Short mmCIF file of C-alpha atoms in Angstrom, two decimals:
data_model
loop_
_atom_site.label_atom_id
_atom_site.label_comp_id
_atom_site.label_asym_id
_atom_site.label_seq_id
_atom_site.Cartn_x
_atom_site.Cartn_y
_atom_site.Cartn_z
CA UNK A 1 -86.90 48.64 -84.34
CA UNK A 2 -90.04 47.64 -86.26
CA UNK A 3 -90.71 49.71 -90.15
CA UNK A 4 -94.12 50.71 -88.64
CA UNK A 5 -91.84 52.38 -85.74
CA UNK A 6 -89.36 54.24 -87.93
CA UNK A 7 -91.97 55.59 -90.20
CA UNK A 8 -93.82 57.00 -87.25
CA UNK A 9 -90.24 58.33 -85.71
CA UNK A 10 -89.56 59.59 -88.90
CA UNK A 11 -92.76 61.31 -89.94
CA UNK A 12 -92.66 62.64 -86.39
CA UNK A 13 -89.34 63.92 -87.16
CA UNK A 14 -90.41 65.90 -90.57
CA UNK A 15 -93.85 67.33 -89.27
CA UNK A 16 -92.07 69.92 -87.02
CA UNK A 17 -92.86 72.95 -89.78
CA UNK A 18 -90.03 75.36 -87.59
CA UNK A 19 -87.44 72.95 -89.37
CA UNK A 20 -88.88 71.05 -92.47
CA UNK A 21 -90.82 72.90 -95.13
CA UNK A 22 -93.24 71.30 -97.78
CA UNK A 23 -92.21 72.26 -101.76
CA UNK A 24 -93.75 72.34 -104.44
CA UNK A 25 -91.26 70.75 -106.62
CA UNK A 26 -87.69 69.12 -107.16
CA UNK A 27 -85.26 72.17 -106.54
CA UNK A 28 -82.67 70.22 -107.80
CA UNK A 29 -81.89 71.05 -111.35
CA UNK A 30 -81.95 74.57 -110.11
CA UNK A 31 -79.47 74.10 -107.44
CA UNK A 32 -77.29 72.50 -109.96
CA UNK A 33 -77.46 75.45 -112.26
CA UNK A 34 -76.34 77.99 -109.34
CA UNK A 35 -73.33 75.83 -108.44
CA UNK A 36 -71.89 75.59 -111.98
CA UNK A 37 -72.74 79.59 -112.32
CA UNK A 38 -70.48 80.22 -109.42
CA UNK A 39 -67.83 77.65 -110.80
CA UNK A 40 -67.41 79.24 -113.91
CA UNK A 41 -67.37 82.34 -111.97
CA UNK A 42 -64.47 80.90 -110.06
CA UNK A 43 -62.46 79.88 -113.14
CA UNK A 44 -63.41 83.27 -115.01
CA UNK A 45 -61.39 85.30 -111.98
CA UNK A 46 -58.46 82.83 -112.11
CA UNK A 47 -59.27 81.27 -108.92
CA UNK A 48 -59.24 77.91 -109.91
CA UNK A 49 -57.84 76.26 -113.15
CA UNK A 50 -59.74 74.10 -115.58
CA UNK A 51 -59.22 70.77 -114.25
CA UNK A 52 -60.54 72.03 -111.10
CA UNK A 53 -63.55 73.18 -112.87
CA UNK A 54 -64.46 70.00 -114.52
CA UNK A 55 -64.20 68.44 -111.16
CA UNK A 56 -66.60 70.47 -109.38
CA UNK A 57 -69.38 70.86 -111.95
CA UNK A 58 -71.83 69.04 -111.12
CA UNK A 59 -73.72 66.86 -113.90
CA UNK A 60 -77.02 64.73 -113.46
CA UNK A 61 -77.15 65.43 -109.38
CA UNK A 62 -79.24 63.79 -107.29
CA UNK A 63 -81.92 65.21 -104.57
CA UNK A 64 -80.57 63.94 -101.15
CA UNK A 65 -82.76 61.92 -99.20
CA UNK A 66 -83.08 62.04 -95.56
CA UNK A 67 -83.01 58.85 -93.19
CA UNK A 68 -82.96 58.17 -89.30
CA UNK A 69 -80.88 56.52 -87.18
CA UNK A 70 -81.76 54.84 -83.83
CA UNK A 71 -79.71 56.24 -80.68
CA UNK A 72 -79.89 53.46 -78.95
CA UNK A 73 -78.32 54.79 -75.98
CA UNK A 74 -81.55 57.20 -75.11
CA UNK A 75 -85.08 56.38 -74.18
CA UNK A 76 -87.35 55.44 -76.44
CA UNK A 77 -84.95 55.62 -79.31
CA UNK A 78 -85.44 59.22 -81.40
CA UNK A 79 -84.10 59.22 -84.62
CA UNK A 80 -80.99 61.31 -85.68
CA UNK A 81 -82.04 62.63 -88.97
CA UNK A 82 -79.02 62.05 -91.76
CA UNK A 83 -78.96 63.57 -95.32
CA UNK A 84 -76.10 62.17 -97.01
CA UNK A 85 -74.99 64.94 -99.89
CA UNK A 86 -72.99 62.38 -101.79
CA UNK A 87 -74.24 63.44 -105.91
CA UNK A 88 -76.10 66.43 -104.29
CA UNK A 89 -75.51 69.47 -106.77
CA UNK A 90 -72.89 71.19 -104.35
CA UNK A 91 -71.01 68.06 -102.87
CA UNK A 92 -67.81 68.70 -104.62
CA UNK A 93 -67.90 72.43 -104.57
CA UNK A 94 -68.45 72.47 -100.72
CA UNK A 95 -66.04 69.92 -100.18
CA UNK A 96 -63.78 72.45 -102.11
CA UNK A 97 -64.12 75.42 -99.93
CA UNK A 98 -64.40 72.96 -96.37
CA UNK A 99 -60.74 72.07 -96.79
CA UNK A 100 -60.10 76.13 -97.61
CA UNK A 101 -61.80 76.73 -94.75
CA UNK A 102 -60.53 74.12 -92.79
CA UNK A 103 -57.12 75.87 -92.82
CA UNK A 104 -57.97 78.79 -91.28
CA UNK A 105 -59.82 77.46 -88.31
CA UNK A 106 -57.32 77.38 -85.36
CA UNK A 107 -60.07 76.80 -82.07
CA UNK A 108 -58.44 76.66 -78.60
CA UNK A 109 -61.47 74.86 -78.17
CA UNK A 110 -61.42 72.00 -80.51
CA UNK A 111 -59.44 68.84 -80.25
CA UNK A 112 -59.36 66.16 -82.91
CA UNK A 113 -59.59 62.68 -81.08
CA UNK A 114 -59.08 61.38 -77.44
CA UNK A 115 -54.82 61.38 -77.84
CA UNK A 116 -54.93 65.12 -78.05
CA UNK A 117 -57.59 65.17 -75.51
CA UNK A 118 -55.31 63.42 -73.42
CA UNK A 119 -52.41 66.16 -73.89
CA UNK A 120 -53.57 68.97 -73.35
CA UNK A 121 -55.89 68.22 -70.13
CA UNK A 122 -53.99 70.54 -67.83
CA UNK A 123 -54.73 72.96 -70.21
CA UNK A 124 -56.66 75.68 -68.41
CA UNK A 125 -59.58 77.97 -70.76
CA UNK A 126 -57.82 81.14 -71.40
CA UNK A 127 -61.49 83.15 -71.73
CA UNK A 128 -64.33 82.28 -70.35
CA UNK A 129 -67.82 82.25 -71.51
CA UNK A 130 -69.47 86.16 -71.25
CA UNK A 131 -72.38 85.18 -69.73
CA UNK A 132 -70.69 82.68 -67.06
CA UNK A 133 -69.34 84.75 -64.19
CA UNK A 134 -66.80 82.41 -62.50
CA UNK A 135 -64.11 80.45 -64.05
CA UNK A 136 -64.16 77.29 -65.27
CA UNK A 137 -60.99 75.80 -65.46
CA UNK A 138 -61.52 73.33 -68.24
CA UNK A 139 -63.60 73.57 -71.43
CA UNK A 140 -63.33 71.10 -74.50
CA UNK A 141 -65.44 69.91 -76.95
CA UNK A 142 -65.40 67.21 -79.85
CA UNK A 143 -67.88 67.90 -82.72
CA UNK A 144 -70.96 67.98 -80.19
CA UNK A 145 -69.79 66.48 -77.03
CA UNK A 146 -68.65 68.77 -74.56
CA UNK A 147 -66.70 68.52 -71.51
CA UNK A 148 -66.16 71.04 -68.25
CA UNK A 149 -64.96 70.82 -64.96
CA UNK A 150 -67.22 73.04 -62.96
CA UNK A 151 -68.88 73.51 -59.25
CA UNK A 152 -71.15 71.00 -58.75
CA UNK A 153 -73.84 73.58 -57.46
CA UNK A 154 -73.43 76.00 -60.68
CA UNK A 155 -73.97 72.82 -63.30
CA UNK A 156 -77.49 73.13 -64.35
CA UNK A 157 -77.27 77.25 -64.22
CA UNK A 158 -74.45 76.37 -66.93
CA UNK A 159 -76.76 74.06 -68.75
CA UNK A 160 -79.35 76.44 -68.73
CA UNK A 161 -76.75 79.10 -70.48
CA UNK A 162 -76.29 76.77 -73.61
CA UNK A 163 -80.20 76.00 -73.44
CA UNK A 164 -81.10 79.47 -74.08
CA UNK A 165 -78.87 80.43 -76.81
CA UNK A 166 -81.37 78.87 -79.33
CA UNK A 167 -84.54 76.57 -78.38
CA UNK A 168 -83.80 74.42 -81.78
CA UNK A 169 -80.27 73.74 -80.35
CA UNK A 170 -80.51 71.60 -76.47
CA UNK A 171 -78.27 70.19 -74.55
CA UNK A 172 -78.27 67.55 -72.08
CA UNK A 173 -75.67 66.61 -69.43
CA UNK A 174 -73.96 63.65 -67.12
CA UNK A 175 -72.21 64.11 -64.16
CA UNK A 176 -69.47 62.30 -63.01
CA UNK A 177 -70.08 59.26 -60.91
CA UNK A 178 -67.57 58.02 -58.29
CA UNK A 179 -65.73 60.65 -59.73
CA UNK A 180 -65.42 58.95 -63.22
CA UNK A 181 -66.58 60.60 -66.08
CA UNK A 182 -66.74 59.12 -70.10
CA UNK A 183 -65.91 61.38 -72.87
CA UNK A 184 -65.21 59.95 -76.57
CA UNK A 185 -63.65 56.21 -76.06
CA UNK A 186 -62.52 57.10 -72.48
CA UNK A 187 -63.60 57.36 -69.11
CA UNK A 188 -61.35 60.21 -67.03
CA UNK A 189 -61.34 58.86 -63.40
CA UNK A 190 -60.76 62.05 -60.85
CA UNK A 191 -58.24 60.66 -58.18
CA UNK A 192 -58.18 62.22 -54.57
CA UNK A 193 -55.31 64.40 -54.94
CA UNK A 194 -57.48 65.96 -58.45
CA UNK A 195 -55.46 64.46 -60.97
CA UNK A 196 -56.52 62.81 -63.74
CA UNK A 197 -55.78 59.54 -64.99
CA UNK A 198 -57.89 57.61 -68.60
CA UNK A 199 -59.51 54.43 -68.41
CA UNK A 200 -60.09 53.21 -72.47
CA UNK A 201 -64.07 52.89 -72.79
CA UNK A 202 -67.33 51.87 -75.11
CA UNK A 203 -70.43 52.10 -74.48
CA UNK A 204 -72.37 49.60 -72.72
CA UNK A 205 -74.38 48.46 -75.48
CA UNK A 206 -71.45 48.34 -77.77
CA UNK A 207 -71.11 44.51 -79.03
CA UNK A 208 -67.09 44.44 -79.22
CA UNK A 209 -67.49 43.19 -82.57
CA UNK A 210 -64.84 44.90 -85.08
CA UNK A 211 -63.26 43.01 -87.92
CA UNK A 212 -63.62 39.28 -87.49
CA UNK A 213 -60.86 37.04 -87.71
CA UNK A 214 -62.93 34.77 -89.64
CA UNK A 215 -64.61 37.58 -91.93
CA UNK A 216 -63.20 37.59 -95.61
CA UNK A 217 -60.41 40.21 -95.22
CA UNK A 218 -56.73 40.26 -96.04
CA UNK A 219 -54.76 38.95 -92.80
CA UNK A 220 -52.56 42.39 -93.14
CA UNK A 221 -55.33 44.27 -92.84
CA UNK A 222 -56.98 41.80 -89.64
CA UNK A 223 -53.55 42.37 -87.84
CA UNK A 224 -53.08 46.09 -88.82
CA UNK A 225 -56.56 46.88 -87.00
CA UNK A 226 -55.96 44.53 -84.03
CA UNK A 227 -52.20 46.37 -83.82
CA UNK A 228 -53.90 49.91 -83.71
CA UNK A 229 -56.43 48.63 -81.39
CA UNK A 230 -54.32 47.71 -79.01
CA UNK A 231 -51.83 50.07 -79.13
CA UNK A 232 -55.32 52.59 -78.26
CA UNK A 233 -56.36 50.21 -75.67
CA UNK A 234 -53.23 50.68 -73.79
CA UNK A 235 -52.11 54.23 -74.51
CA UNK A 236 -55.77 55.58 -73.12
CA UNK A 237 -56.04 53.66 -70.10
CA UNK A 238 -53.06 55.34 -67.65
CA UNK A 239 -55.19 54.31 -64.39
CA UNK A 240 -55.40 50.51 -65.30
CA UNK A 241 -52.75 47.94 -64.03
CA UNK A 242 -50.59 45.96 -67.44
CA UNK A 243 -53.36 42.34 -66.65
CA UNK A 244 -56.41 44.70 -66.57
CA UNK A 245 -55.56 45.89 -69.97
CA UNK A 246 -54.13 42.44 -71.44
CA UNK A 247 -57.83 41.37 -70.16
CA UNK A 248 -59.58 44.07 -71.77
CA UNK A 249 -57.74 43.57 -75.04
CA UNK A 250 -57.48 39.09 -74.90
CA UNK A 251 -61.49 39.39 -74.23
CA UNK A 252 -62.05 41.66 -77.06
CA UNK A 253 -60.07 39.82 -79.65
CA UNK A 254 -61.69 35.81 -78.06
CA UNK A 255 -64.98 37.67 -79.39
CA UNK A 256 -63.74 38.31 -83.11
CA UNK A 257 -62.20 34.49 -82.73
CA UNK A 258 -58.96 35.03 -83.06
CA UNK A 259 -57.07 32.01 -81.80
CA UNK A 260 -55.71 31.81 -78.76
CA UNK A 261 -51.72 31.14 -79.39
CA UNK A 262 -52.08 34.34 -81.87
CA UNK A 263 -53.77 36.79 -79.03
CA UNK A 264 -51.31 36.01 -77.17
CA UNK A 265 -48.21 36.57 -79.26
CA UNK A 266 -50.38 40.16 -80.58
CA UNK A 267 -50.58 41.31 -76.81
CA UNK A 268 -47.16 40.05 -76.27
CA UNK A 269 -45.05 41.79 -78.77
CA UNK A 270 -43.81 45.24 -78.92
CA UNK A 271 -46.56 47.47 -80.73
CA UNK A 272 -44.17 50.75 -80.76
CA UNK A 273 -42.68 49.76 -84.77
CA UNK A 274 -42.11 52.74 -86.26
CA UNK A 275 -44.07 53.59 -88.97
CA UNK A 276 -42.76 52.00 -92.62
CA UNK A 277 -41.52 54.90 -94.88
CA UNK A 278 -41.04 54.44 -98.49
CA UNK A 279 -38.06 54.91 -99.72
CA UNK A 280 -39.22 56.45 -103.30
CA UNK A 281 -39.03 59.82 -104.00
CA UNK A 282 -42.07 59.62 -106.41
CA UNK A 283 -45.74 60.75 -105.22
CA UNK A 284 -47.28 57.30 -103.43
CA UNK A 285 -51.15 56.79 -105.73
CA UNK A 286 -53.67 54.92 -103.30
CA UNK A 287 -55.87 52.29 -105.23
CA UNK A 288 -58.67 50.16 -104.16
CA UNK A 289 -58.97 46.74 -105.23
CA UNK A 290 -61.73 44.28 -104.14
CA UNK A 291 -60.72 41.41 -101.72
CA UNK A 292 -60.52 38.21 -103.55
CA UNK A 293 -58.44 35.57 -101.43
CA UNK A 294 -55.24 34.01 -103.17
CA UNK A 295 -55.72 36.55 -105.96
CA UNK A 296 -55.27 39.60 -104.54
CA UNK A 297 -52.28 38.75 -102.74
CA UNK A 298 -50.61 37.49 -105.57
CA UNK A 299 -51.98 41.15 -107.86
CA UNK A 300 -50.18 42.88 -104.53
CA UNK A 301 -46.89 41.25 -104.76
CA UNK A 302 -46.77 42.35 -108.74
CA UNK A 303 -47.89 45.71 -108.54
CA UNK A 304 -44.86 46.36 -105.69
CA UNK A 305 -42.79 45.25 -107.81
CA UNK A 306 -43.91 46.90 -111.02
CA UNK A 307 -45.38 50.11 -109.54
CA UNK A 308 -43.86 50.98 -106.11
CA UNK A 309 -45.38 54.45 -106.05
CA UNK A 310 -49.17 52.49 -105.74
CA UNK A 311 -50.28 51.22 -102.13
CA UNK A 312 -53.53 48.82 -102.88
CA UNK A 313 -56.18 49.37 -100.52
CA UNK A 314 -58.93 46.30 -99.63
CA UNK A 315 -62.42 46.48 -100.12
CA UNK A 316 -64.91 43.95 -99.23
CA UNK A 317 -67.71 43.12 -101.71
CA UNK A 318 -69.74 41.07 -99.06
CA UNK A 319 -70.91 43.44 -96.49
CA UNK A 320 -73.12 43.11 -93.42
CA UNK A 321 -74.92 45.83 -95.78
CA UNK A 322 -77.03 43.48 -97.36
CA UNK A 323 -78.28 42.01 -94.19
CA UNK A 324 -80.11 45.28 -93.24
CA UNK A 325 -83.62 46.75 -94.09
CA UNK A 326 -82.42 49.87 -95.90
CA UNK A 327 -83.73 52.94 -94.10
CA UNK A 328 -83.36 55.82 -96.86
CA UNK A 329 -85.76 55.68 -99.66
CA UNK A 330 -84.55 54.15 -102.76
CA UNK A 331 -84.49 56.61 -105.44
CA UNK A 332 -86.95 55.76 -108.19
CA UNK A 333 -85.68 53.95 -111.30
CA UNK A 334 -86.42 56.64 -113.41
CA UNK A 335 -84.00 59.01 -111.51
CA UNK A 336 -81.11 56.80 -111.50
CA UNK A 337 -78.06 57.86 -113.40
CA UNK A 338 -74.57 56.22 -113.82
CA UNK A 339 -76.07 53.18 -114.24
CA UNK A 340 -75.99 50.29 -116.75
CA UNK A 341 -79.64 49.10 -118.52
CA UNK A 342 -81.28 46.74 -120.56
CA UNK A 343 -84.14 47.30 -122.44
CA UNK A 344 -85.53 43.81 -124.40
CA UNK A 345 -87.15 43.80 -127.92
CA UNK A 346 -90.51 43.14 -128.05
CA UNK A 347 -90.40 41.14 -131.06
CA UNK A 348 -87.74 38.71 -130.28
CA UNK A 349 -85.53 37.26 -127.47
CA UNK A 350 -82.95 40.17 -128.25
CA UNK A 351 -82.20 42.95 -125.81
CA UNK A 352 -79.69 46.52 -125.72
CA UNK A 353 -77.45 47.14 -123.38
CA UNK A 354 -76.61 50.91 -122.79
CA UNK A 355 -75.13 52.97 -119.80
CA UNK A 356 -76.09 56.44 -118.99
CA UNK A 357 -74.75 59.03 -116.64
CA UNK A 358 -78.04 61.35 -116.97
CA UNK A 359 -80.95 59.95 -115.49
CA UNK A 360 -82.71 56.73 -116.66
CA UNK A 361 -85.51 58.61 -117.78
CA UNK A 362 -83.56 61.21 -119.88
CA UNK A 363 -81.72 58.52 -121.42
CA UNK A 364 -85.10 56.43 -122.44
CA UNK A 365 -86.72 59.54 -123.33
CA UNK A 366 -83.81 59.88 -126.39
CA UNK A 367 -84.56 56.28 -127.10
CA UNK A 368 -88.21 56.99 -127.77
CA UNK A 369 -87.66 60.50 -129.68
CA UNK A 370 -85.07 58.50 -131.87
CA UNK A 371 -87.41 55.41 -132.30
CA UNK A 372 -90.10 58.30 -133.56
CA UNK A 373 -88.05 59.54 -135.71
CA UNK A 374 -87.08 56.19 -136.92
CA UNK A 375 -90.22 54.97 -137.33
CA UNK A 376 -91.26 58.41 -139.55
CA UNK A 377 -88.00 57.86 -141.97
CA UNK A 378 -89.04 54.28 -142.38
CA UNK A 379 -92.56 55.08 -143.64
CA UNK A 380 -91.62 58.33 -145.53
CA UNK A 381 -89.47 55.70 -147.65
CA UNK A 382 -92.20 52.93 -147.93
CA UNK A 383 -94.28 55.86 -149.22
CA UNK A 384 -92.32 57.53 -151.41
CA UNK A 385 -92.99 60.87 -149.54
CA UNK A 386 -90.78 63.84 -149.31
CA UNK A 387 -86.98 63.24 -150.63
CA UNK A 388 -86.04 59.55 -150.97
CA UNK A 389 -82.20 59.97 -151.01
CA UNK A 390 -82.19 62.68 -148.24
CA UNK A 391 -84.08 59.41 -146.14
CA UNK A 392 -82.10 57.11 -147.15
CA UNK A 393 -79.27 59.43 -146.05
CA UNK A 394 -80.84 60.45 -142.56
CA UNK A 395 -81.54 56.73 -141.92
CA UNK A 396 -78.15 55.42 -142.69
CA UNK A 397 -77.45 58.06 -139.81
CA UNK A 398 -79.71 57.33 -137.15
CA UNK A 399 -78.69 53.43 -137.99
CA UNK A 400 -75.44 54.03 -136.68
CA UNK A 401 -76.00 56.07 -133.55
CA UNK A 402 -77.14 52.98 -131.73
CA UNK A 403 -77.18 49.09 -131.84
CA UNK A 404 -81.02 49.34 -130.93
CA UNK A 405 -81.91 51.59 -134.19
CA UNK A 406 -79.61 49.33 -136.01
CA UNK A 407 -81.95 46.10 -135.07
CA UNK A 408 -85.27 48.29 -135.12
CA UNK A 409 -84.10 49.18 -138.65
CA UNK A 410 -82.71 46.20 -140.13
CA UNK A 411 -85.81 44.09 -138.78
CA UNK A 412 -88.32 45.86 -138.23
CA UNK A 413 -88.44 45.30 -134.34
CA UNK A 414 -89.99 47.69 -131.77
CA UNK A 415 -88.38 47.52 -128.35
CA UNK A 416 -89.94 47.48 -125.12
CA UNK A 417 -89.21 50.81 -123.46
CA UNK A 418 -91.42 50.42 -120.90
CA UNK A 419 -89.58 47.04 -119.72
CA UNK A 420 -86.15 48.96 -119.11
CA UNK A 421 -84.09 47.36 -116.18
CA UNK A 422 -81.01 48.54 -114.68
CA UNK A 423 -78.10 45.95 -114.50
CA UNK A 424 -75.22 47.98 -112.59
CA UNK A 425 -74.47 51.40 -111.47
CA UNK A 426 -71.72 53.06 -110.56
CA UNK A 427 -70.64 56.74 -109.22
CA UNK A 428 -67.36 56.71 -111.26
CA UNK A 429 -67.87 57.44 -115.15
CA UNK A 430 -64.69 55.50 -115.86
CA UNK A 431 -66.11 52.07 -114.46
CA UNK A 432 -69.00 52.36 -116.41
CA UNK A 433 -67.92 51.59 -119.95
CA UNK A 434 -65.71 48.35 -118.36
CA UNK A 435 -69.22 47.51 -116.74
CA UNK A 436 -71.09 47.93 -119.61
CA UNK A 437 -68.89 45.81 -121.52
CA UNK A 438 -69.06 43.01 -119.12
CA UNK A 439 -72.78 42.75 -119.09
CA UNK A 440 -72.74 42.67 -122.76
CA UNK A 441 -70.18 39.90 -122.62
CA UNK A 442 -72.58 38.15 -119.97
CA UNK A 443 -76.05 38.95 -121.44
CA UNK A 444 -77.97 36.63 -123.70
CA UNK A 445 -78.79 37.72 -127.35
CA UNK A 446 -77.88 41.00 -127.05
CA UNK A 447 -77.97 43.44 -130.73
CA UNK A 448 -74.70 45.37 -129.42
CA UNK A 449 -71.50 45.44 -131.38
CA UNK A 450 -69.18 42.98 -130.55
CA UNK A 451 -66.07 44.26 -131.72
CA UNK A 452 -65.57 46.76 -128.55
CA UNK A 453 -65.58 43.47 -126.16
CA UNK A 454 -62.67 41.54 -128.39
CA UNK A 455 -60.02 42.96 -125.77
CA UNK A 456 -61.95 42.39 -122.95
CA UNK A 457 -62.73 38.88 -123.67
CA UNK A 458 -59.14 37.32 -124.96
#
């Protein structure tokens, strides 16, 4: 899809007023307010203790932004509208009370993935829907996608049912063809005598592409997904003969090259292992560590033996992410928090390195206040005005809040606050002060204190 097409989808998209409404300003640090008012609520009634308090305050949120997402499976590909909450003011909070309420949500009508689907099929809909009056014998539904088995001749007076409830809220339907119907990653095939048997399915425009052989993974985790993906492959397709779904499986794994003598030994061996349990009594503490070949096999081996309660987990540093136009808007620099800057001296080569976890323009705006106040010591002492000693004192103080007063001060130098870039970011406040200290480490001429990075550096 071409930019000029998304931005007309999307401003489409936002101009229906029944939905989307035009503000005056940035609710945000309002928002923020309410949801620490109710946590401290919370912690006054005993509800929740103080760690849990700390962890759902929110500090220096961010206003989510909305982008679209092609469904390339319908004509003329509408946009599904996403608004990631991730830093919103209630993220954690809500997250908090989802799994509370998550608990107490036992629907006859849910299921969580196709293996239960596949279950409780014969499973026959205990109550049926008030304004339907004749049975239907089978009603599920993941999420959004819904499944029945009804008459054929009563299936768009059911449609029309769901379609009035609430005009913002449509539906649209498929019937089966050939008596084969997809639902999730299946397709159930009807057989004359009106059982049911599972074919495993994706979409026709699917690639097949999942994680390459050839991509820069550990091997454990290549075989660990092509062992689950099998052992799906041929648990959801009951109505296929054993060659039909060695084919299905040998043809997906030739397109993420994976060499032939090793497809064939995967497809070959027994895939019902039972599942490794530790034999520690202590609490197992998930970590993630980035992917860097040699290295991180060799960190894995040590930390089993050294910490067997901590299971490493593999990240990836080189994603296809960077090969994509971003479609949300980038928040303005400004905004940013948890991030790691550099602001240059406009009198020399010299530059500061800082990290904030406010925003980027709080954190430059008490740069500027202190340089004021800086600058208004410095000339009260040149003048003689007002107290000497209590300036001397004050400026002795503000010297040693920062390494950028302490250059300003000692030379006379007036940074370039305008020219602030941001170096890193991060949404954990404990990486930030190892990434600041790298970038110190790595930047040229930089007035920071050197005595922090000793450790780091030997």
């Amino acid at each position: 899809m071409y930019e000029s097409d998304y931005n007309t989808k999307m401003l489409e998209l936002l101009s229906d007023t029944n939905t989307y409404k035009v503000i005056a300003r940035d609710p945000t640090d309002g928002f923020q307010k309410k949801n620490n008012s109710i946590v401290d609520r919370l912690l006054a009634l005993g509800l929740i203790d103080i760690a849990t308090s700390y962890r759902l305050r929110a500090h220096s949120s961010q206003c989510p932004r909305i982008y679209g997402l092609p469904k390339v499976h319908k004509t003329n590909l509408p946009l599904r509208p996403v608004v990631p909450n991730i830093g919103a003011p209630s993220y954690m909070l809500s997250k908090y009370v989802g799994r509370i309420l998550q608990a107490s949500i036992n629907s006859v009508y849910n299921i969580t993935d196709s293996f239960v689907f596949y279950m409780v099929m014969e499973m026959l809909m205990t109550n049926v829907m008030a304004k339907i009056n004749f049975p239907t014998p089978v009603i599920k539904k993941y999420v959004d996608d819904l499944i029945l088995a009804l008459p054929l001749d009563k299936v768009l007076e059911v449609l029309n049912v769901f379609n009035s409830y609430n005009p913002n809220i449509q539906f649209t339907h498929e019937v089966e063809q050939n008596g084969r119907l997809p639902f999730l990653d299946m397709v159930l095939v009807r057989l004359p005598d009106q059982s049911i048997k599972t074919e495993w399915y994706c979409k026709p425009m699917a690639s097949g592409r999942f994680l390459d052989y050839l991509s820069s993974h550990p091997l454990h985790m290549k075989m660990n997904m092509v062992s689950n993906f099998i052992k799906r492959v041929r648990k959801l397709s009951t109505n296929l003969s054993q060659s039909e779904v060695d084919a299905i499986i040998d043809n997906h794994l030739k397109i993420n090259h994976y060499p032939r003598p090793l497809r064939h030994r995967l497809i070959n061996q027994r895939r019902d292992v039972a599942d490794r349990r530790s034999s520690t009594n202590e609490e197992v503490m998930y970590k993630p560590m980035v992917f860097v070949p040699n290295l991180t096999n060799r960190l894995t081996k040590t930390f089993k033996t050294d910490f067997p309660n901590i299971m490493t987990a593999m990240r990836n540093e080189h994603t296809i992410k960077s090969l994509f136009t971003q479609t949300k808007d980038p928040i303005p620099k400004d905004q940013r928090n948890n991030v790691i800057y550099k602001i240059p001296c406009g009198d020399c080569d010299a530059s500061y390195v800082g990290l904030t976890t406010t925003t980027l323009k709080k954190r430059i705006g008490h740069h500027r206040s202190d340089m004021t106040k800086l600058d208004r010591l410095m000339n009260d002492i040149e003048n003689n005005n007002n107290d000497d000693n209590y300036n001397s004192y004050e400026l002795g103080r503000l010297k040693e809040r920062t390494a950028l007063l302490l250059h300003s001060a000692d030379n006379k130098h007036r940074f370039d606050l305008d020219r602030t870039e941001i170096l890193d970011c991060h949404r954990r406040f404990s990486a930030l002060p190892v990434l600041e200290v790298c970038h110190i480490i790595n930047t040229d001429r930089t007035v920071n204190k050197r005595s922090d990075c000793d450790s780091l550096r030997n």
